[in-house]
mmCIF file of C-alpha atoms and ligand atoms in Angstrom:
data_model
loop_
_atom_site.group_PDB
_atom_site.id
_atom_site.type_symbol
_atom_site.label_atom_id
_atom_site.label_comp_id
_atom_site.label_asym_id
_atom_site.label_seq_id
_atom_site.Cartn_x
_atom_site.Cartn_y
_atom_site.Cartn_z
ATOM 1 C CA MET A 1 88.937 148.555 -28.143
ATOM 2 C CA LYS A 2 88.936 146.443 -24.987
ATOM 3 C CA VAL A 3 90.707 147.608 -21.823
ATOM 4 C CA THR A 4 92.720 144.389 -21.864
ATOM 5 C CA GLU A 5 93.830 145.134 -25.438
ATOM 6 C CA HIS A 6 94.842 148.682 -24.503
ATOM 7 C CA ILE A 7 96.912 147.227 -21.658
ATOM 8 C CA ALA A 8 98.478 144.524 -23.830
ATOM 9 C CA LYS A 9 99.440 147.120 -26.460
ATOM 10 C CA ALA A 10 100.836 149.697 -24.029
ATOM 11 C CA LYS A 11 104.575 150.050 -23.496
ATOM 12 C CA GLU A 12 104.114 151.935 -20.239
ATOM 13 C CA THR A 13 101.534 152.771 -17.583
ATOM 14 C CA LEU A 14 98.366 154.313 -19.041
ATOM 15 C CA PHE A 15 96.351 157.225 -17.668
ATOM 16 C CA SER A 16 92.580 157.003 -17.235
ATOM 17 C CA PHE A 17 89.876 158.606 -15.166
ATOM 18 C CA GLU A 18 86.242 158.410 -14.159
ATOM 19 C CA VAL A 19 83.579 161.089 -14.567
ATOM 20 C CA ILE A 20 80.176 161.526 -12.959
ATOM 21 C CA PRO A 21 77.126 162.516 -15.048
ATOM 22 C CA PRO A 22 75.863 166.017 -14.253
ATOM 23 C CA VAL A 23 72.787 166.508 -12.097
ATOM 24 C CA LYS A 24 69.815 166.504 -14.474
ATOM 25 C CA GLY A 25 68.995 169.937 -15.814
ATOM 26 C CA ARG A 26 72.682 170.907 -15.967
ATOM 27 C CA ASN A 27 74.598 171.328 -19.194
ATOM 28 C CA ILE A 28 77.015 168.680 -20.516
ATOM 29 C CA GLU A 29 79.434 171.512 -21.437
ATOM 30 C CA GLU A 30 80.473 171.688 -17.790
ATOM 31 C CA LEU A 31 81.505 168.042 -17.989
ATOM 32 C CA TYR A 32 83.439 168.683 -21.204
ATOM 33 C CA SER A 33 85.257 171.584 -19.576
ATOM 34 C CA ASN A 34 86.563 169.129 -16.994
ATOM 35 C CA ILE A 35 87.487 166.478 -19.560
ATOM 36 C CA ASP A 36 89.193 168.872 -22.040
ATOM 37 C CA PRO A 37 92.260 169.599 -19.849
ATOM 38 C CA LEU A 38 92.891 165.872 -19.299
ATOM 39 C CA MET A 39 92.894 164.787 -22.943
ATOM 40 C CA GLU A 40 96.544 165.817 -23.468
ATOM 41 C CA PHE A 41 97.480 162.786 -21.314
ATOM 42 C CA ASN A 42 95.909 160.458 -23.883
ATOM 43 C CA PRO A 43 93.505 158.392 -21.792
ATOM 44 C CA PRO A 44 92.633 155.277 -23.803
ATOM 45 C CA PHE A 45 89.331 155.043 -21.944
ATOM 46 C CA ILE A 46 87.116 157.114 -19.641
ATOM 47 C CA ASP A 47 84.691 155.592 -17.137
ATOM 48 C CA VAL A 48 81.243 157.073 -16.612
ATOM 49 C CA THR A 49 79.581 156.259 -13.291
ATOM 50 C CA THR A 50 75.938 155.378 -12.737
ATOM 51 C CA SER A 51 74.166 156.774 -9.712
ATOM 52 C CA ARG A 52 71.554 154.985 -7.692
ATOM 53 C CA GLU A 53 67.998 156.242 -7.758
ATOM 54 C CA GLU A 54 66.893 158.184 -4.699
ATOM 55 C CA TYR A 55 63.738 159.297 -2.944
ATOM 56 C CA VAL A 56 62.506 162.864 -3.327
ATOM 57 C CA TYR A 57 59.637 164.396 -1.407
ATOM 58 C CA ILE A 58 57.299 166.715 -3.315
ATOM 59 C CA ASP A 59 55.270 169.217 -1.301
ATOM 60 C CA ARG A 60 51.617 168.975 -2.363
ATOM 61 C CA ASP A 61 49.881 171.574 -0.178
ATOM 62 C CA GLY A 62 51.515 170.341 2.989
ATOM 63 C CA LEU A 63 51.275 166.652 2.119
ATOM 64 C CA TYR A 64 54.533 165.140 0.940
ATOM 65 C CA ASP A 65 54.517 162.813 -2.037
ATOM 66 C CA LYS A 66 57.416 160.324 -1.977
ATOM 67 C CA ARG A 67 58.833 159.617 -5.438
ATOM 68 C CA VAL A 68 61.852 157.742 -6.723
ATOM 69 C CA THR A 69 64.134 159.517 -9.165
ATOM 70 C CA ARG A 70 67.639 159.342 -10.554
ATOM 71 C CA MET A 71 69.322 162.720 -10.100
ATOM 72 C CA ARG A 72 72.265 161.937 -12.368
ATOM 73 C CA PRO A 73 70.836 159.943 -15.263
ATOM 74 C CA GLY A 74 72.401 159.722 -18.704
ATOM 75 C CA THR A 75 75.395 157.418 -18.224
ATOM 76 C CA LEU A 76 75.051 155.776 -21.618
ATOM 77 C CA GLY A 77 74.235 159.033 -23.435
ATOM 78 C CA ILE A 78 77.310 160.624 -21.895
ATOM 79 C CA CYS A 79 79.431 157.629 -22.945
ATOM 80 C CA ALA A 80 78.225 158.071 -26.524
ATOM 81 C CA ALA A 81 78.762 161.849 -26.426
ATOM 82 C CA ILE A 82 82.322 161.514 -25.073
ATOM 83 C CA MET A 83 83.193 158.807 -27.630
ATOM 84 C CA HIS A 84 81.896 161.017 -30.398
ATOM 85 C CA LYS A 85 83.603 164.211 -29.209
ATOM 86 C CA TYR A 86 87.001 162.839 -28.164
ATOM 87 C CA ASP A 87 87.345 159.591 -30.132
ATOM 88 C CA VAL A 88 88.118 157.664 -26.958
ATOM 89 C CA ASP A 89 86.687 154.443 -25.504
ATOM 90 C CA THR A 90 84.127 154.950 -22.766
ATOM 91 C CA ILE A 91 83.076 152.530 -20.066
ATOM 92 C CA PRO A 92 79.582 152.731 -18.622
ATOM 93 C CA HIS A 93 79.176 151.493 -15.057
ATOM 94 C CA VAL A 94 76.363 148.938 -15.102
ATOM 95 C CA LEU A 95 74.664 148.365 -11.752
ATOM 96 C CA CYS A 96 72.602 145.587 -10.201
ATOM 97 C CA GLY A 97 70.753 148.099 -8.001
ATOM 98 C CA GLY A 98 67.854 149.860 -9.684
ATOM 99 C CA PHE A 99 67.671 147.573 -12.708
ATOM 100 C CA THR A 100 65.811 144.366 -13.519
ATOM 101 C CA ARG A 101 67.685 141.726 -15.508
ATOM 102 C CA GLU A 102 65.609 142.668 -18.550
ATOM 103 C CA GLU A 103 66.503 146.355 -18.254
ATOM 104 C CA THR A 104 70.139 145.349 -17.943
ATOM 105 C CA GLU A 105 69.870 143.331 -21.128
ATOM 106 C CA TYR A 106 68.353 146.297 -22.999
ATOM 107 C CA LEU A 107 71.156 148.524 -21.711
ATOM 108 C CA LEU A 108 73.762 146.036 -22.924
ATOM 109 C CA VAL A 109 72.080 145.825 -26.336
ATOM 110 C CA ASP A 110 72.277 149.642 -26.528
ATOM 111 C CA CYS A 111 75.965 149.453 -25.566
ATOM 112 C CA GLN A 112 76.600 147.013 -28.409
ATOM 113 C CA TYR A 113 74.810 149.257 -30.942
ATOM 114 C CA LEU A 114 76.908 152.215 -29.800
ATOM 115 C CA GLY A 115 80.154 150.296 -30.295
ATOM 116 C CA ILE A 116 81.014 150.199 -26.601
ATOM 117 C CA ASP A 117 83.495 147.387 -25.972
ATOM 118 C CA ASN A 118 83.843 147.544 -22.186
ATOM 119 C CA VAL A 119 81.434 147.607 -19.256
ATOM 120 C CA MET A 120 82.113 147.860 -15.546
ATOM 121 C CA ALA A 121 79.865 145.409 -13.647
ATOM 122 C CA LEU A 122 78.984 146.611 -10.136
ATOM 123 C CA ARG A 123 76.438 145.838 -7.491
ATOM 124 C CA GLY A 124 75.913 149.520 -6.716
ATOM 125 C CA ASP A 125 75.682 151.251 -3.388
ATOM 126 C CA ALA A 126 72.684 151.115 -1.108
ATOM 127 C CA MET A 127 70.165 153.898 -1.724
ATOM 128 C CA LYS A 128 70.641 156.862 0.616
ATOM 129 C CA GLU A 129 67.731 155.876 2.847
ATOM 130 C CA GLN A 130 68.791 152.218 3.056
ATOM 131 C CA LYS A 131 71.222 150.886 5.620
ATOM 132 C CA TYR A 132 72.218 147.978 3.391
ATOM 133 C CA PHE A 133 71.932 147.228 -0.292
ATOM 134 C CA GLU A 134 68.521 145.814 -1.170
ATOM 135 C CA PRO A 135 68.260 144.085 -4.536
ATOM 136 C CA THR A 136 65.708 145.471 -6.979
ATOM 137 C CA PRO A 137 62.873 142.974 -7.576
ATOM 138 C CA GLY A 138 63.828 141.066 -10.729
ATOM 139 C CA GLY A 139 67.416 142.338 -10.490
ATOM 140 C CA HIS A 140 70.697 140.915 -9.265
ATOM 141 C CA THR A 141 71.904 140.726 -5.667
ATOM 142 C CA TYR A 142 75.644 140.500 -6.364
ATOM 143 C CA ALA A 143 77.923 141.839 -9.079
ATOM 144 C CA SER A 144 78.959 138.239 -9.869
ATOM 145 C CA GLN A 145 75.415 137.540 -11.145
ATOM 146 C CA LEU A 146 75.669 140.595 -13.381
ATOM 147 C CA VAL A 147 79.066 139.407 -14.642
ATOM 148 C CA LYS A 148 77.459 136.071 -15.485
ATOM 149 C CA GLN A 149 74.608 137.766 -17.366
ATOM 150 C CA ILE A 150 77.121 139.762 -19.449
ATOM 151 C CA ALA A 151 79.334 136.715 -20.031
ATOM 152 C CA ASP A 152 76.248 134.719 -21.071
ATOM 153 C CA LEU A 153 75.286 137.475 -23.498
ATOM 154 C CA ASN A 154 78.817 137.339 -24.918
ATOM 155 C CA GLN A 155 78.006 133.696 -25.703
ATOM 156 C CA GLY A 156 74.802 134.744 -27.440
ATOM 157 C CA ASN A 157 72.606 133.665 -24.528
ATOM 158 C CA TYR A 158 69.922 136.301 -24.123
ATOM 159 C CA LEU A 159 67.345 136.123 -21.319
ATOM 160 C CA HIS A 160 64.438 133.740 -21.643
ATOM 161 C CA ASP A 161 66.036 131.847 -24.575
ATOM 162 C CA VAL A 162 63.995 133.777 -27.123
ATOM 163 C CA VAL A 163 66.793 134.857 -29.442
ATOM 164 C CA GLU A 164 69.036 133.040 -31.846
ATOM 165 C CA THR A 165 72.016 135.122 -32.857
ATOM 166 C CA ASP A 166 75.163 135.134 -34.890
ATOM 167 C CA ASN A 167 75.865 138.651 -33.653
ATOM 168 C CA ALA A 168 76.650 138.250 -29.958
ATOM 169 C CA PRO A 169 78.503 141.124 -28.282
ATOM 170 C CA ASP A 170 82.003 140.663 -26.917
ATOM 171 C CA PHE A 171 82.191 142.929 -23.885
ATOM 172 C CA CYS A 172 85.346 143.201 -21.851
ATOM 173 C CA ILE A 173 84.122 143.133 -18.250
ATOM 174 C CA GLY A 174 85.605 145.162 -15.387
ATOM 175 C CA VAL A 175 84.777 144.606 -11.712
ATOM 176 C CA ALA A 176 85.578 146.321 -8.418
ATOM 177 C CA GLY A 177 88.217 145.118 -5.955
ATOM 178 C CA TYR A 178 88.920 146.351 -2.429
ATOM 179 C CA PRO A 179 92.514 146.404 -1.116
ATOM 180 C CA GLU A 180 91.140 147.153 2.380
ATOM 181 C CA LYS A 181 88.167 144.760 1.881
ATOM 182 C CA HIS A 182 84.620 145.734 1.028
ATOM 183 C CA MET A 183 82.828 147.319 3.994
ATOM 184 C CA GLU A 184 80.303 144.481 4.278
ATOM 185 C CA ALA A 185 82.777 141.618 3.869
ATOM 186 C CA PRO A 186 83.414 139.726 7.109
ATOM 187 C CA SER A 187 87.113 139.355 6.217
ATOM 188 C CA LEU A 188 89.581 140.075 3.424
ATOM 189 C CA PRO A 189 89.932 136.338 2.545
ATOM 190 C CA SER A 190 86.142 136.091 2.196
ATOM 191 C CA ASP A 191 86.065 139.202 -0.016
ATOM 192 C CA LEU A 192 88.892 137.758 -2.130
ATOM 193 C CA ARG A 193 86.978 134.504 -2.625
ATOM 194 C CA TRP A 194 84.013 136.448 -4.006
ATOM 195 C CA LEU A 195 86.330 138.557 -6.148
ATOM 196 C CA LYS A 196 87.792 135.364 -7.608
ATOM 197 C CA HIS A 197 84.234 134.169 -8.220
ATOM 198 C CA LYS A 198 83.610 137.276 -10.370
ATOM 199 C CA VAL A 199 86.785 136.591 -12.333
ATOM 200 C CA ASP A 200 85.942 132.889 -12.733
ATOM 201 C CA LEU A 201 82.554 133.902 -14.147
ATOM 202 C CA GLY A 202 84.125 136.156 -16.769
ATOM 203 C CA ALA A 203 85.534 139.407 -15.366
ATOM 204 C CA ASP A 204 88.541 140.511 -17.446
ATOM 205 C CA TYR A 205 90.062 143.152 -15.186
ATOM 206 C CA ILE A 206 89.721 144.708 -11.744
ATOM 207 C CA VAL A 207 89.701 148.384 -10.727
ATOM 208 C CA THR A 208 90.407 149.006 -7.059
ATOM 209 C CA GLN A 209 88.643 151.158 -4.574
ATOM 210 C CA MET A 210 90.709 154.225 -3.634
ATOM 211 C CA PHE A 211 93.552 153.698 -1.171
ATOM 212 C CA PHE A 212 96.119 156.105 0.274
ATOM 213 C CA ASP A 213 98.855 153.695 1.272
ATOM 214 C CA ASN A 214 100.438 151.891 -1.676
ATOM 215 C CA ARG A 215 101.409 148.952 0.542
ATOM 216 C CA LYS A 216 97.703 148.083 0.742
ATOM 217 C CA TYR A 217 97.582 147.812 -3.055
ATOM 218 C CA PHE A 218 100.789 145.791 -3.353
ATOM 219 C CA GLU A 219 99.644 143.368 -0.630
ATOM 220 C CA PHE A 220 96.231 143.072 -2.251
ATOM 221 C CA VAL A 221 97.745 142.253 -5.645
ATOM 222 C CA ALA A 222 99.995 139.625 -4.019
ATOM 223 C CA LEU A 223 96.997 138.043 -2.265
ATOM 224 C CA CYS A 224 94.981 138.052 -5.495
ATOM 225 C CA ARG A 225 97.806 136.335 -7.363
ATOM 226 C CA GLU A 226 98.122 133.749 -4.558
ATOM 227 C CA ALA A 227 94.381 133.146 -4.841
ATOM 228 C CA GLY A 228 94.758 132.478 -8.575
ATOM 229 C CA ILE A 229 93.368 135.814 -9.817
ATOM 230 C CA GLN A 230 95.493 136.603 -12.864
ATOM 231 C CA VAL A 231 93.644 139.505 -14.540
ATOM 232 C CA PRO A 232 95.049 143.074 -14.565
ATOM 233 C CA ILE A 233 94.436 144.992 -11.317
ATOM 234 C CA ILE A 234 94.158 148.733 -11.973
ATOM 235 C CA PRO A 235 94.773 150.988 -8.963
ATOM 236 C CA GLY A 236 92.183 153.698 -8.302
ATOM 237 C CA ILE A 237 93.605 156.991 -6.983
ATOM 238 C CA LYS A 238 91.742 159.856 -5.411
ATOM 239 C CA PRO A 239 93.404 163.091 -4.328
ATOM 240 C CA ILE A 240 92.121 164.498 -1.047
ATOM 241 C CA ALA A 241 90.622 167.911 -1.778
ATOM 242 C CA VAL A 242 88.885 169.231 1.344
ATOM 243 C CA LYS A 243 89.412 168.860 5.082
ATOM 244 C CA ARG A 244 86.114 167.035 5.469
ATOM 245 C CA HIS A 245 87.572 164.137 3.453
ATOM 246 C CA LEU A 246 89.426 163.142 6.624
ATOM 247 C CA GLN A 247 86.112 161.980 8.098
ATOM 248 C CA LEU A 248 84.194 161.269 4.908
ATOM 249 C CA LEU A 249 86.563 158.941 3.054
ATOM 250 C CA PRO A 250 87.142 156.468 5.913
ATOM 251 C CA GLN A 251 83.421 156.520 6.690
ATOM 252 C CA VAL A 252 82.078 156.093 3.152
ATOM 253 C CA PHE A 253 84.839 154.008 1.559
ATOM 254 C CA ARG A 254 86.284 152.309 4.668
ATOM 255 C CA THR A 255 89.763 153.317 3.628
ATOM 256 C CA GLU A 256 92.460 154.057 6.193
ATOM 257 C CA LEU A 257 94.374 157.326 5.915
ATOM 258 C CA PRO A 258 98.072 157.204 6.828
ATOM 259 C CA GLU A 259 98.866 159.299 9.914
ATOM 260 C CA VAL A 260 101.401 161.481 8.034
ATOM 261 C CA LEU A 261 98.687 162.423 5.549
ATOM 262 C CA VAL A 262 96.131 163.104 8.289
ATOM 263 C CA GLU A 263 98.602 165.371 10.122
ATOM 264 C CA ALA A 264 99.511 167.234 6.932
ATOM 265 C CA VAL A 265 95.834 167.889 6.138
ATOM 266 C CA GLU A 266 95.034 168.892 9.718
ATOM 267 C CA ALA A 267 97.853 171.441 9.604
ATOM 268 C CA CYS A 268 96.346 173.161 6.528
ATOM 269 C CA LYS A 269 94.888 176.640 7.022
ATOM 270 C CA ASP A 270 92.287 176.320 4.269
ATOM 271 C CA ASN A 271 91.004 173.960 1.589
ATOM 272 C CA GLN A 272 93.341 175.413 -1.024
ATOM 273 C CA ALA A 273 96.232 174.168 1.110
ATOM 274 C CA VAL A 274 94.441 170.805 1.536
ATOM 275 C CA ARG A 275 94.208 170.514 -2.253
ATOM 276 C CA GLU A 276 97.964 171.031 -2.536
ATOM 277 C CA VAL A 277 98.625 168.334 0.068
ATOM 278 C CA GLY A 278 96.213 165.981 -1.740
ATOM 279 C CA ILE A 279 97.924 166.606 -5.082
ATOM 280 C CA GLU A 280 101.416 166.026 -3.651
ATOM 281 C CA TRP A 281 100.309 162.817 -1.934
ATOM 282 C CA ALA A 282 98.668 161.482 -5.105
ATOM 283 C CA ILE A 283 101.799 162.359 -7.141
ATOM 284 C CA GLU A 284 103.986 160.366 -4.731
ATOM 285 C CA GLN A 285 101.556 157.446 -4.800
ATOM 286 C CA SER A 286 101.296 157.536 -8.591
ATOM 287 C CA ARG A 287 105.059 157.732 -9.146
ATOM 288 C CA GLU A 288 105.682 154.704 -6.950
ATOM 289 C CA LEU A 289 102.886 152.708 -8.598
ATOM 290 C CA ARG A 290 104.139 153.650 -12.043
ATOM 291 C CA GLU A 291 107.663 152.578 -11.152
ATOM 292 C CA ALA A 292 106.192 149.256 -9.967
ATOM 293 C CA GLY A 293 104.756 148.833 -13.473
ATOM 294 C CA VAL A 294 101.003 149.045 -12.836
ATOM 295 C CA PRO A 295 99.065 148.756 -16.119
ATOM 296 C CA VAL A 296 96.954 151.896 -15.685
ATOM 297 C CA LEU A 297 96.644 154.705 -13.137
ATOM 298 C CA HIS A 298 92.933 155.376 -12.812
ATOM 299 C CA TYR A 299 91.819 158.628 -11.160
ATOM 300 C CA TYR A 300 88.558 159.378 -9.414
ATOM 301 C CA SER A 301 87.950 162.908 -10.663
ATOM 302 C CA MET A 302 84.642 163.490 -8.833
ATOM 303 C CA GLY A 303 83.729 165.949 -11.580
ATOM 304 C CA LYS A 304 86.758 168.241 -11.136
ATOM 305 C CA SER A 305 89.880 168.045 -13.239
ATOM 306 C CA ASP A 306 92.322 170.724 -12.045
ATOM 307 C CA ASN A 307 93.925 168.514 -9.383
ATOM 308 C CA ILE A 308 94.003 165.446 -11.673
ATOM 309 C CA LYS A 309 95.712 167.570 -14.326
ATOM 310 C CA ALA A 310 98.375 168.726 -11.857
ATOM 311 C CA ILE A 311 99.006 165.092 -10.868
ATOM 312 C CA ALA A 312 99.074 163.801 -14.451
ATOM 313 C CA ARG A 313 101.491 166.559 -15.478
ATOM 314 C CA ALA A 314 103.914 165.518 -12.732
ATOM 315 C CA VAL A 315 103.584 161.771 -13.355
ATOM 316 C CA PHE A 316 103.140 161.215 -17.114
HETATM 317 P P1 FAD B 1 79.916 142.682 -5.045
HETATM 318 O O1 FAD B 1 81.054 142.154 -5.830
HETATM 319 O O2 FAD B 1 78.567 142.085 -5.280
HETATM 320 O O3 FAD B 1 80.291 142.541 -3.503
HETATM 321 C C1 FAD B 1 79.478 143.151 -2.488
HETATM 322 C C2 FAD B 1 79.725 142.437 -1.145
HETATM 323 O O4 FAD B 1 79.141 141.138 -1.166
HETATM 324 C C3 FAD B 1 81.193 142.205 -0.802
HETATM 325 O O5 FAD B 1 81.313 142.349 0.596
HETATM 326 C C4 FAD B 1 81.466 140.767 -1.227
HETATM 327 O O6 FAD B 1 82.492 140.181 -0.461
HETATM 328 C C5 FAD B 1 80.115 140.114 -0.937
HETATM 329 N N1 FAD B 1 79.739 139.022 -1.862
HETATM 330 C C6 FAD B 1 79.894 139.009 -3.185
HETATM 331 N N2 FAD B 1 79.309 137.919 -3.705
HETATM 332 C C7 FAD B 1 78.743 137.244 -2.671
HETATM 333 C C8 FAD B 1 77.960 136.053 -2.566
HETATM 334 N N3 FAD B 1 77.633 135.360 -3.660
HETATM 335 N N4 FAD B 1 77.546 135.666 -1.341
HETATM 336 C C9 FAD B 1 77.852 136.400 -0.231
HETATM 337 N N5 FAD B 1 78.592 137.534 -0.285
HETATM 338 C C10 FAD B 1 79.015 137.955 -1.492
HETATM 339 N N6 FAD B 1 78.664 152.434 -7.103
HETATM 340 C C11 FAD B 1 77.660 153.012 -7.784
HETATM 341 O O7 FAD B 1 76.524 153.083 -7.289
HETATM 342 N N7 FAD B 1 77.892 153.525 -9.050
HETATM 343 C C12 FAD B 1 79.091 153.455 -9.657
HETATM 344 O O8 FAD B 1 79.251 153.929 -10.794
HETATM 345 C C13 FAD B 1 80.184 152.846 -8.940
HETATM 346 N N8 FAD B 1 81.428 152.750 -9.497
HETATM 347 C C14 FAD B 1 82.432 152.101 -8.787
HETATM 348 C C15 FAD B 1 83.700 151.952 -9.385
HETATM 349 C C16 FAD B 1 84.724 151.310 -8.689
HETATM 350 C C17 FAD B 1 86.071 151.150 -9.336
HETATM 351 C C18 FAD B 1 84.502 150.834 -7.371
HETATM 352 C C19 FAD B 1 85.606 150.170 -6.579
HETATM 353 C C20 FAD B 1 83.239 150.977 -6.785
HETATM 354 C C21 FAD B 1 82.200 151.595 -7.482
HETATM 355 N N9 FAD B 1 80.920 151.744 -6.926
HETATM 356 C C22 FAD B 1 79.914 152.338 -7.633
HETATM 357 C C23 FAD B 1 80.654 151.287 -5.556
HETATM 358 C C24 FAD B 1 80.123 149.837 -5.486
HETATM 359 O O9 FAD B 1 78.880 149.749 -6.134
HETATM 360 C C25 FAD B 1 79.995 149.493 -4.014
HETATM 361 O O10 FAD B 1 81.279 149.406 -3.430
HETATM 362 C C26 FAD B 1 79.129 148.295 -3.685
HETATM 363 O O11 FAD B 1 78.881 148.344 -2.275
HETATM 364 C C27 FAD B 1 79.764 146.929 -3.990
HETATM 365 O O12 FAD B 1 79.860 146.711 -5.321
HETATM 366 P P2 FAD B 1 80.628 145.422 -5.913
HETATM 367 O O13 FAD B 1 80.399 145.419 -7.350
HETATM 368 O O14 FAD B 1 82.004 145.348 -5.398
HETATM 369 O O15 FAD B 1 79.732 144.250 -5.212
#
């Protein structure tokens, strides 16, 4: 079922979360052990991220061979496995980076065969060694182009006009939105114009980047509505878990941490205490958002579920 249908059917705020595929060579059971405790909160869908490829250096008798690899492959396989095991919708994150248009089409065809109704269309981060995102030759530069490819496919328009079909897919398309603007955007109004472009091309809903001050989300939603963006805007919540997040989250995600939260984390003696602060903060955020009637509360689990479970228990 589509995310938009889940939202339309729901009488109250839904719970959902995102998981990260395991590093290759690791067992999927570890992932299940983090999903199991969250299923009692009835998520209608679970997102599965896609990681960018990265360079590895292989020592060949002192000479280093540079190779490209994906350390966390398996997004689509994990989507299928989770659907099968838990009878829940899964949403693969589909990236511009690392994929040609043709590879994207094959991926979408696989999604249709598996009965996946939703895809999250994203540009993807820059590779670790790159300062900025560099498009893959033959791939897309912006998520909007990917949205257009998926929307075209929904109309039965495959690449290169080689297919006639009466069996087009009907993907519900999610895209990313940034309450504190995307790090590369020159301004929030500019970022909002490009967000509207994604929606105009066919995006059905937006999931936000993490934020720690609900006012940022409420202002963002108001600005989106003013700009004519009418699709559901799902807030993304991440509980702080370690002291290092104080530096890492603003640096990587360009999100501002409220001073009260920073002080509370700084006062913690160890990371167990930081976890407690992070959980309490996320509970407060979630309760306020739920009271405001957000359609879904979407949690970034980062592969661990104990803190998300504590939050969900207090909120749902
Ligand atoms: P875009 O919408 O393409 O925007 C990128 C930048 O370009 C913005 O600054 C925008 O304002 C600007 N822009 C857009 N269109 C144009 C245009 N036509 N001309 C000029 N400027 C333009 N990353 C991963 O690698 N894997 C994941 O699984 C993943 N999941 C995510 C899930 C969520 C909910 C979110 C919020 C992010 C996720 N990301 C993921 C991170 C995301 O890939 C990065 O934030 C990336 O830098 C931007 O992706 P985007 O889809 O927002 O890009």
